[in-house]
Short mmCIF file of C-alpha atoms in Angstrom, two decimals:
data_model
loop_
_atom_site.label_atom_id
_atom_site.label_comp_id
_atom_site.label_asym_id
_atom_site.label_seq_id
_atom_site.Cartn_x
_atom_site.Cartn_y
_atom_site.Cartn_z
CA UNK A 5 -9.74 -159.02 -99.88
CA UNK A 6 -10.33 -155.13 -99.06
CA UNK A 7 -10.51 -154.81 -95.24
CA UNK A 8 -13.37 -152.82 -93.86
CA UNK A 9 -12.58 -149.61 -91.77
CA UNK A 10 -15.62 -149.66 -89.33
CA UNK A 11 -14.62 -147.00 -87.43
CA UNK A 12 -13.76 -143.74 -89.18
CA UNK A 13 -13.45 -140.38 -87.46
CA UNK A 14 -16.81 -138.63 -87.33
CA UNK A 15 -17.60 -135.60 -89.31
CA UNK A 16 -16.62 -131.89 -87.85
CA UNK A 17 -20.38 -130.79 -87.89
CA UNK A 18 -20.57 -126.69 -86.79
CA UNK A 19 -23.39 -127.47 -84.50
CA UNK A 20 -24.95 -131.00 -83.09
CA UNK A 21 -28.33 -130.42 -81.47
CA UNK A 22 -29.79 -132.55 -79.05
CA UNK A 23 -31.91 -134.62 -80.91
CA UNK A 24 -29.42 -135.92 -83.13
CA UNK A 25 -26.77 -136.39 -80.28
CA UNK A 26 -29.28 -138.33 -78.58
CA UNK A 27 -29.93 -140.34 -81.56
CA UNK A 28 -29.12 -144.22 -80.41
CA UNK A 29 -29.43 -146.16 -84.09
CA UNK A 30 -29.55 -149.66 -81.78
CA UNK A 31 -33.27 -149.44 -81.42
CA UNK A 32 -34.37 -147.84 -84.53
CA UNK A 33 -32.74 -151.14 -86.71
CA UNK A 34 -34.65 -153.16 -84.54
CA UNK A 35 -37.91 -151.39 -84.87
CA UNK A 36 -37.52 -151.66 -88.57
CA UNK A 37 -36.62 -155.28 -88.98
CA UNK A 38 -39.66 -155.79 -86.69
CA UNK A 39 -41.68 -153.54 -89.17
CA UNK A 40 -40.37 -152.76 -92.71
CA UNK A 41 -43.17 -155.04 -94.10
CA UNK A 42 -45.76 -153.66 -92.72
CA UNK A 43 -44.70 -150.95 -95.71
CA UNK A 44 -46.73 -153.71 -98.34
CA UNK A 45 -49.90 -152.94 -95.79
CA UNK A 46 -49.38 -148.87 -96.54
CA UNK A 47 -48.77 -149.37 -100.30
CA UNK A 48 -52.05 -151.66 -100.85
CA UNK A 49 -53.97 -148.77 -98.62
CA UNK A 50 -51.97 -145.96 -101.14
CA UNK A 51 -53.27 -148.13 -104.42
CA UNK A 52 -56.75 -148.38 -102.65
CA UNK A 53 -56.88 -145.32 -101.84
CA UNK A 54 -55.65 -143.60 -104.87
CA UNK A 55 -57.24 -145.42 -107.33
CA UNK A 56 -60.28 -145.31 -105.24
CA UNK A 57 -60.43 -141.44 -105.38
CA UNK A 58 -59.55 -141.02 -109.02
CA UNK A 59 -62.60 -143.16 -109.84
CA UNK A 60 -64.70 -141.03 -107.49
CA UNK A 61 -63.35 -137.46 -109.26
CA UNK A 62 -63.91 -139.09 -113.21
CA UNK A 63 -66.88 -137.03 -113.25
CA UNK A 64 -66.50 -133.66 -110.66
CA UNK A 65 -64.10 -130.89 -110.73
CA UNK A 66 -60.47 -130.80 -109.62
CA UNK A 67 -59.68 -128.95 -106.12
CA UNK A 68 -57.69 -125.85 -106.66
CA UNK A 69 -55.94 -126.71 -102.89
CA UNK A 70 -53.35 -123.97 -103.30
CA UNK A 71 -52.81 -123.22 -99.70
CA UNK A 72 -52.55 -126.78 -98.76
CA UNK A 73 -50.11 -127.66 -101.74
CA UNK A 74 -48.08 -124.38 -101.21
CA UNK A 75 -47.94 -125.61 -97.34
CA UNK A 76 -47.02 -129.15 -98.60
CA UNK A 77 -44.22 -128.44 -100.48
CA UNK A 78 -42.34 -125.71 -98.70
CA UNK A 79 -42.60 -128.33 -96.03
CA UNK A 80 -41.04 -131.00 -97.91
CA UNK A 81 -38.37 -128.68 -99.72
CA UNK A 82 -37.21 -127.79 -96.22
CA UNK A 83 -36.72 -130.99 -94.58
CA UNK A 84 -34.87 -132.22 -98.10
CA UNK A 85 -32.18 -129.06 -97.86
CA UNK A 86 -31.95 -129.65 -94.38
CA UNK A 87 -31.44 -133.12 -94.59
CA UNK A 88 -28.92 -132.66 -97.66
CA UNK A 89 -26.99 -130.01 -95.55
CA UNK A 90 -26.32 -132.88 -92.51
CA UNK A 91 -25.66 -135.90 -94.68
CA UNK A 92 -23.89 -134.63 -97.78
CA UNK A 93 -20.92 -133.97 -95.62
CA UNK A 94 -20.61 -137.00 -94.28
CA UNK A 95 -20.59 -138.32 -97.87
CA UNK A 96 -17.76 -136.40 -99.23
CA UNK A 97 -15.25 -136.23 -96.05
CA UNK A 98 -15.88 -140.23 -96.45
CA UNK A 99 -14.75 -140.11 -99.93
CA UNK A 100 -12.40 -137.94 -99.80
CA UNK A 101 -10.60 -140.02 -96.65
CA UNK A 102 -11.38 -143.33 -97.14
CA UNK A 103 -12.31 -143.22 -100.49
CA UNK A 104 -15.30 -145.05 -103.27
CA UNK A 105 -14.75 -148.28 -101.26
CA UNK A 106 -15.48 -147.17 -98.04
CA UNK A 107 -18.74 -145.08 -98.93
CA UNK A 108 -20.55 -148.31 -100.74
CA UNK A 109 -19.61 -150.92 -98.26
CA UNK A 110 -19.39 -149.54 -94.75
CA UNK A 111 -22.05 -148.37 -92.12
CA UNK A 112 -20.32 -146.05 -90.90
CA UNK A 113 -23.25 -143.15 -91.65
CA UNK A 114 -25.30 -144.58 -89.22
CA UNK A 115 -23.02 -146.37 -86.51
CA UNK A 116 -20.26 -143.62 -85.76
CA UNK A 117 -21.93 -140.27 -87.09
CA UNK A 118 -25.00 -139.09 -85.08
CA UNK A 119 -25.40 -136.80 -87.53
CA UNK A 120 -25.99 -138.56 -90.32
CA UNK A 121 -27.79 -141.46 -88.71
CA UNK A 122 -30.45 -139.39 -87.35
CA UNK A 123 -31.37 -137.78 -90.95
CA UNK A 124 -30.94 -141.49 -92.34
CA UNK A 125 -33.40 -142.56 -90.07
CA UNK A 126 -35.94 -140.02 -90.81
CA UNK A 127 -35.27 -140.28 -94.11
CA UNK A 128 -36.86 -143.61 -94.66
CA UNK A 129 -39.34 -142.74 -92.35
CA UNK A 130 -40.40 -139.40 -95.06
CA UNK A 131 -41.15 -141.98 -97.69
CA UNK A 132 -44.41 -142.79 -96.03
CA UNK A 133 -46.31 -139.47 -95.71
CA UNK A 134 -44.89 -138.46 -98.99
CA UNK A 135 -47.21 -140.53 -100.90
CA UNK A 136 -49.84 -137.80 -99.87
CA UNK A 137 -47.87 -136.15 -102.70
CA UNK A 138 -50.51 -138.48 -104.93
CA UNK A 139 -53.44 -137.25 -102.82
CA UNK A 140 -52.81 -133.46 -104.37
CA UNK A 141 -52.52 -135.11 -107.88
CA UNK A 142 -55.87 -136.96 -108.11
CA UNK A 143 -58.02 -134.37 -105.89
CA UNK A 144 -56.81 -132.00 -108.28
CA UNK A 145 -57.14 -133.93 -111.57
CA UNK A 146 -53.83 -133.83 -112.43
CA UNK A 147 -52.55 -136.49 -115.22
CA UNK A 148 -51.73 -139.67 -112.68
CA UNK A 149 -48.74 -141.68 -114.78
CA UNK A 150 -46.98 -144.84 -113.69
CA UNK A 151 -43.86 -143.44 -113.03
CA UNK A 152 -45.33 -141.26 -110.14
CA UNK A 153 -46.89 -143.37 -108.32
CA UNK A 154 -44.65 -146.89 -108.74
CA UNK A 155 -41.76 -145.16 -107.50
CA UNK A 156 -43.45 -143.75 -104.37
CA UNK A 157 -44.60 -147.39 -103.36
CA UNK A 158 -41.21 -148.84 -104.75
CA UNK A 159 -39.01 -146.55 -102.47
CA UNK A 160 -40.95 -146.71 -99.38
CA UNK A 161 -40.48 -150.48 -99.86
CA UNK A 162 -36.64 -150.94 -100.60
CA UNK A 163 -35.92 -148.03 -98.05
CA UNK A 164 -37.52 -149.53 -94.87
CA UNK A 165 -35.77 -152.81 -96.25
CA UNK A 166 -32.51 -151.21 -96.29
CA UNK A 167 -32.52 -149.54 -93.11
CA UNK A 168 -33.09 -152.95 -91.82
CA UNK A 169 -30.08 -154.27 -93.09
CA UNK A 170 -28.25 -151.54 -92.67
CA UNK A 171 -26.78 -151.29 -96.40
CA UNK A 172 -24.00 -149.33 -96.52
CA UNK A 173 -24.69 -148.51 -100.43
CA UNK A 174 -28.09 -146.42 -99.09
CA UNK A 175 -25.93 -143.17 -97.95
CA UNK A 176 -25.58 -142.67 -101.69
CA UNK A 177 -29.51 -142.96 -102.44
CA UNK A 178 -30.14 -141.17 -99.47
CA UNK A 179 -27.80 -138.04 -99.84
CA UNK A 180 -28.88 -137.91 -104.35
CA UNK A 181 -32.67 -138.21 -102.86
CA UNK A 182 -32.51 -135.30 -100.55
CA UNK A 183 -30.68 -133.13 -103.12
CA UNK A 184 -32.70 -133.78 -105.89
CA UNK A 185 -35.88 -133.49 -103.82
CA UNK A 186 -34.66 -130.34 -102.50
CA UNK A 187 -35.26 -129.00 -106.29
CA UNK A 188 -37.63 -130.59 -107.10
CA UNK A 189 -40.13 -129.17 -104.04
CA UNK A 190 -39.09 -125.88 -104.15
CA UNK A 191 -40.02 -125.70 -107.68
CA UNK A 192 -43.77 -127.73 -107.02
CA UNK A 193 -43.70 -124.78 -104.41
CA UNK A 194 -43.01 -121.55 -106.38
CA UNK A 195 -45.41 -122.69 -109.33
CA UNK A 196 -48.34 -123.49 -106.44
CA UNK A 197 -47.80 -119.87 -105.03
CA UNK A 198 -48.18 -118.63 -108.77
CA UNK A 199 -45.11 -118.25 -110.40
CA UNK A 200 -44.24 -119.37 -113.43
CA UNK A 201 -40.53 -120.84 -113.73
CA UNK A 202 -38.80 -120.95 -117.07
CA UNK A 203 -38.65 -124.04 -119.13
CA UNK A 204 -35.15 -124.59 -118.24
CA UNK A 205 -35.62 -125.48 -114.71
CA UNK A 206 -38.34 -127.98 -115.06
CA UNK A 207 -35.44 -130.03 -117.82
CA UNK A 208 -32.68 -129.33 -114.88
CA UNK A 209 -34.43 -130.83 -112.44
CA UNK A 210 -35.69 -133.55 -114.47
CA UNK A 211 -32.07 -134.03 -115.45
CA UNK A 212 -31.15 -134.10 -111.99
CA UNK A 213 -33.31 -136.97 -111.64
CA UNK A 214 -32.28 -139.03 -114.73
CA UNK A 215 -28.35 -138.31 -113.24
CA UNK A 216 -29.27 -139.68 -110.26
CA UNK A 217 -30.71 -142.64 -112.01
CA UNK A 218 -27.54 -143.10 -113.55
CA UNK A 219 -25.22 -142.52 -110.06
CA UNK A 220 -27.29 -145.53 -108.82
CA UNK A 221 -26.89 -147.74 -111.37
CA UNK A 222 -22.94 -147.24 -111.42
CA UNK A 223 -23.15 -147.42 -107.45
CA UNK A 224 -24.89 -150.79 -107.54
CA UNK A 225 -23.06 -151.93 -110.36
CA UNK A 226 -19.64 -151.05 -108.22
CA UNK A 227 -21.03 -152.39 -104.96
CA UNK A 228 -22.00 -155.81 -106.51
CA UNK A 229 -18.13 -155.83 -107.85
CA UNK A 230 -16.99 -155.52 -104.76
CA UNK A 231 -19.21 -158.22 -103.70
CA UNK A 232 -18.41 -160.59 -106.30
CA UNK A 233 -14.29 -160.00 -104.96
CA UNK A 234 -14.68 -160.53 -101.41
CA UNK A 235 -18.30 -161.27 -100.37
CA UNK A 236 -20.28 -159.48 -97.46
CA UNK A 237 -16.95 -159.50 -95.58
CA UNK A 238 -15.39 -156.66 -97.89
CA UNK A 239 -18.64 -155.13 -98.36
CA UNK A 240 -21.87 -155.14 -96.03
CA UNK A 241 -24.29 -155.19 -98.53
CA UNK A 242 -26.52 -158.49 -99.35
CA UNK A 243 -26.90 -159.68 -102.27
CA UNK A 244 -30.53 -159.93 -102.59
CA UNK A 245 -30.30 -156.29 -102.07
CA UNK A 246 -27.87 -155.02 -104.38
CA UNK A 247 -30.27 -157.34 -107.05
CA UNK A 248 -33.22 -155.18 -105.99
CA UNK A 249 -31.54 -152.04 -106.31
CA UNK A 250 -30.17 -153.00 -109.41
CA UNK A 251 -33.60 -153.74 -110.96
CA UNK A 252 -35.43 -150.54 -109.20
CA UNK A 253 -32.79 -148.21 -110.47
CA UNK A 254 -32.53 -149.35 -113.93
CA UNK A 255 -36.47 -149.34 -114.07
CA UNK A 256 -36.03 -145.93 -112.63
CA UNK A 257 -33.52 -145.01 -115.19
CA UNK A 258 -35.65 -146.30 -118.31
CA UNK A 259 -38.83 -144.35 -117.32
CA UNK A 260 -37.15 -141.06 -116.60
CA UNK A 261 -35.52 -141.08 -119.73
CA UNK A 262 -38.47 -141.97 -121.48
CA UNK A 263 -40.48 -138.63 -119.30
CA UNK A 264 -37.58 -136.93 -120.24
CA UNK A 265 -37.90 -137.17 -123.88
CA UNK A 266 -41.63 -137.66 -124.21
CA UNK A 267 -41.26 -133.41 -121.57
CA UNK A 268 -39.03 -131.84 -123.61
CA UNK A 269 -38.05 -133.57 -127.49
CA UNK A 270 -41.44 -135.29 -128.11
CA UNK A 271 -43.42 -132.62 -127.20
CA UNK A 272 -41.68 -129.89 -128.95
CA UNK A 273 -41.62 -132.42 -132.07
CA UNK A 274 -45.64 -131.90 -131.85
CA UNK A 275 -45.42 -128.36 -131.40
CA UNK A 276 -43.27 -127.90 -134.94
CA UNK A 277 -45.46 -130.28 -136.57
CA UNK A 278 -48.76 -128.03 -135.63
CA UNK A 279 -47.34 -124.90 -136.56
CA UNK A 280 -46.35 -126.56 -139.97
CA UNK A 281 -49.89 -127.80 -140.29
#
């Protein structure tokens, strides 16, 4: 049995202000295992609402909205760089002291580094006003797939679940989310202020996201190893939720890659075929 190391030394941050120091992670578990389902309430008002608007655009034209969405996603951009810069570190000193072990199965993110704890917390907390990213896509008449709006309601829901339970696993989701979301909004930003971004960073960020589809997959596939070894004593992760991370990721995993290739091999398949034509 691998003994758990709940107490690690915290991570050598340059500057700790206030509101993080201050950050006390006692009540915020409790106010999400008193709450985290009221996240099935928001995501029937999202599908209402969503699929209530589309219907009421079929027949008028899309809003341009380019202040709002440049607004929008500088916004979100920021908070995902800044919330990549103060939990990444955490991530690596972790495995690079303790090692693969320690960052799946033990709290320490959110128990002995402020830090990190603080951006965890908001973190889950983001995944409720950014399914207004959704708003901008139907008032606009942009194509609406499956993909975008099933994972907005599907990570809202396992996140507030997690930071209930405190899974140890999430620093992983949570660290790949705010990277790849630090890409990803910077680049909805530069095209809504205009400019157009070659072809190759659209595929690198969609990339980024079928990697991180990947990373999760081995992550849960590792945590539910370590599981299966020692139980929740070795690793504090449940096993109903290493099942539903399991499931979400490799759902996640099989519609990026089919985006992916339907993007950038599918479409330029279509392309040679019309010239040819």
């Amino acid at each position: 049995m691998v003994r758990l190391m709940m107490h690690p030394e915290p991570s050598n941050y340059s500057y700790v202000f206030d509101f993080e120091e201050n950050f006390h992670y006692e009540w915020t578990r409790q106010w999400m295992t008193e709450n985290w389902t009221n996240g099935f309430y928001y995501c029937t008002i999202y599908a209402m609402l969503v699929f209530g608007l589309r219907r009421m655009m079929r027949d008028r034209a899309g809003f341009r909205l380019k202040g709002l969405l440049v607004l929008w996603n500088v916004m979100l951009a920021t908070f995902s760089l800044v919330g990549f810069a103060r939990t990444a570190p955490e991530l690596f000193r972790v495995l690079n002291k303790y090692g693969l072990h320690h960052s799946v199965c033990v709290t320490s993110y959110l128990i002995d580094d402020k830090v990190s704890g603080f951006w965890s917390w908001v973190f889950v907390l983001s995944k409720l006003p950014e399914l207004c990213d959704t708003i901008f896509v139907v008032l606009r008449k942009k194509p609406l797939i499956f993909l975008h709006w099933y994972h907005h309601m599907t990570v809202l829901l396992y996140s507030w679940f997690s930071y209930s339970e405190f899974t140890s696993s999430a620093r992983w989701f949570i660290v790949m989310n705010y990277s790849v979301h630090s890409m990803m909004y910077s680049y909805y930003a530069a095209s809504a202020m205009g400019y157009r971004m070659p072809k190759q960073v659209s595929m690198f960020i969609t990339a980024s996201q079928l990697t991180q589809m990947l990373v999760g997959c081995f992550i849960n596939y590792t945590t539910y190893g370590y599981l299966k070894a020692g139980g929740q004593q070795s690793c504090r992760v449940s096993q109903i939720n290493v099942t539903m991370s399991s499931l979400m990721y490799f759902s996640y995993l099989l519609l990026f890659a089919q985006f992916f290739y339907n993007a950038y091999f599918n479409k330029s398949k279509k392309s040679s075929k019309t010239k040819q034509q």
